[in-house]
Amino acid sequence: MSPPLEDAISILLIEPNPGDARLFSESFEDANIVCNIHTVSDGESALDFVHQRNEYSDSPRPDMILLDFQLPGVSGADVLSELKSESTLRSIPVIVMTSSPSEEDIARSYDLYANAYVQKPVEPDEFIDLGRSFEDFWLTLGRLPGDRSRRRQSSPLATSRAGPAPR
């Protein structure tokens, strides 16, 4: 794990599958995205992280959240609902990234004020394309609150695993 990058955007990845979490991190590294990725594997840990509770009391406020809807325990929909209902958190962009192509899931995500809905790639090479597309839109064309989004680097991505490893 690399040390946190100063002044890099902070991304909270809420992903129960450790293989997918690794592929997301590697795709961002391959795209030379300057960010610190913090990974949690369930909804309860995600809420603790954003509220800086329990073991996450020193966690940074994320600049962006990548949320899998299919979470153990507290659902991704419940996490999204809480994030968007709290005035201190609702400005954080939340991108729902899940394997479901269901129109119902897509509609529900937007009904809960997700900023985007992206179907997870199936092949590892598609994760690299996703990282580049993410960077092109969210970090180059789009602007994030605090405007720390327009940073690229040539050194590796800093990642951290928040909390216990998924089982």
mmCIF file with all atom_site columns, C-alpha atoms in Angstrom, residues 2 28-29 33-37 155-159:
data_model
loop_
_atom_site.group_PDB
_atom_site.id
_atom_site.type_symbol
_atom_site.label_atom_id
_atom_site.label_alt_id
_atom_site.label_comp_id
_atom_site.label_asym_id
_atom_site.label_entity_id
_atom_site.label_seq_id
_atom_site.pdbx_PDB_ins_code
_atom_site.Cartn_x
_atom_site.Cartn_y
_atom_site.Cartn_z
_atom_site.occupancy
_atom_site.B_iso_or_equiv
_atom_site.pdbx_formal_charge
_atom_site.auth_seq_id
_atom_site.auth_comp_id
_atom_site.auth_asym_id
_atom_site.auth_atom_id
_atom_site.pdbx_PDB_model_num
ATOM 1  C CA . SER A 1 2   ? 1.328  3.424  -0.966  1.00 0.00 ? 2   SER A CA 1
ATOM 2  C CA . PHE A 1 28  ? -7.371 4.142  -11.525 1.00 0.00 ? 28  PHE A CA 1
ATOM 3  C CA . GLU A 1 29  ? -3.631 3.587  -11.183 1.00 0.00 ? 29  GLU A CA 1
ATOM 4  C CA . ILE A 1 33  ? -5.499 9.294  -11.474 1.00 0.00 ? 33  ILE A CA 1
ATOM 5  C CA . VAL A 1 34  ? -4.162 11.162 -8.465  1.00 0.00 ? 34  VAL A CA 1
ATOM 6  C CA . CYS A 1 35  ? -6.344 9.908  -5.640  1.00 0.00 ? 35  CYS A CA 1
ATOM 7  C CA . ASN A 1 36  ? -6.451 8.090  -2.364  1.00 0.00 ? 36  ASN A CA 1
ATOM 8  C CA . ILE A 1 37  ? -8.871 5.174  -2.509  1.00 0.00 ? 37  ILE A CA 1
ATOM 9  C CA . SER A 1 155 ? 3.446  7.590  -9.790  1.00 0.00 ? 155 SER A CA 1
ATOM 10 C CA . PRO A 1 156 ? 1.280  4.793  -8.357  1.00 0.00 ? 156 PRO A CA 1
ATOM 11 C CA . LEU A 1 157 ? -2.103 5.355  -6.832  1.00 0.00 ? 157 LEU A CA 1
ATOM 12 C CA . ALA A 1 158 ? -2.314 5.438  -3.068  1.00 0.00 ? 158 ALA A CA 1
ATOM 13 C CA . THR A 1 159 ? -4.837 2.985  -1.706  1.00 0.00 ? 159 THR A CA 1
#
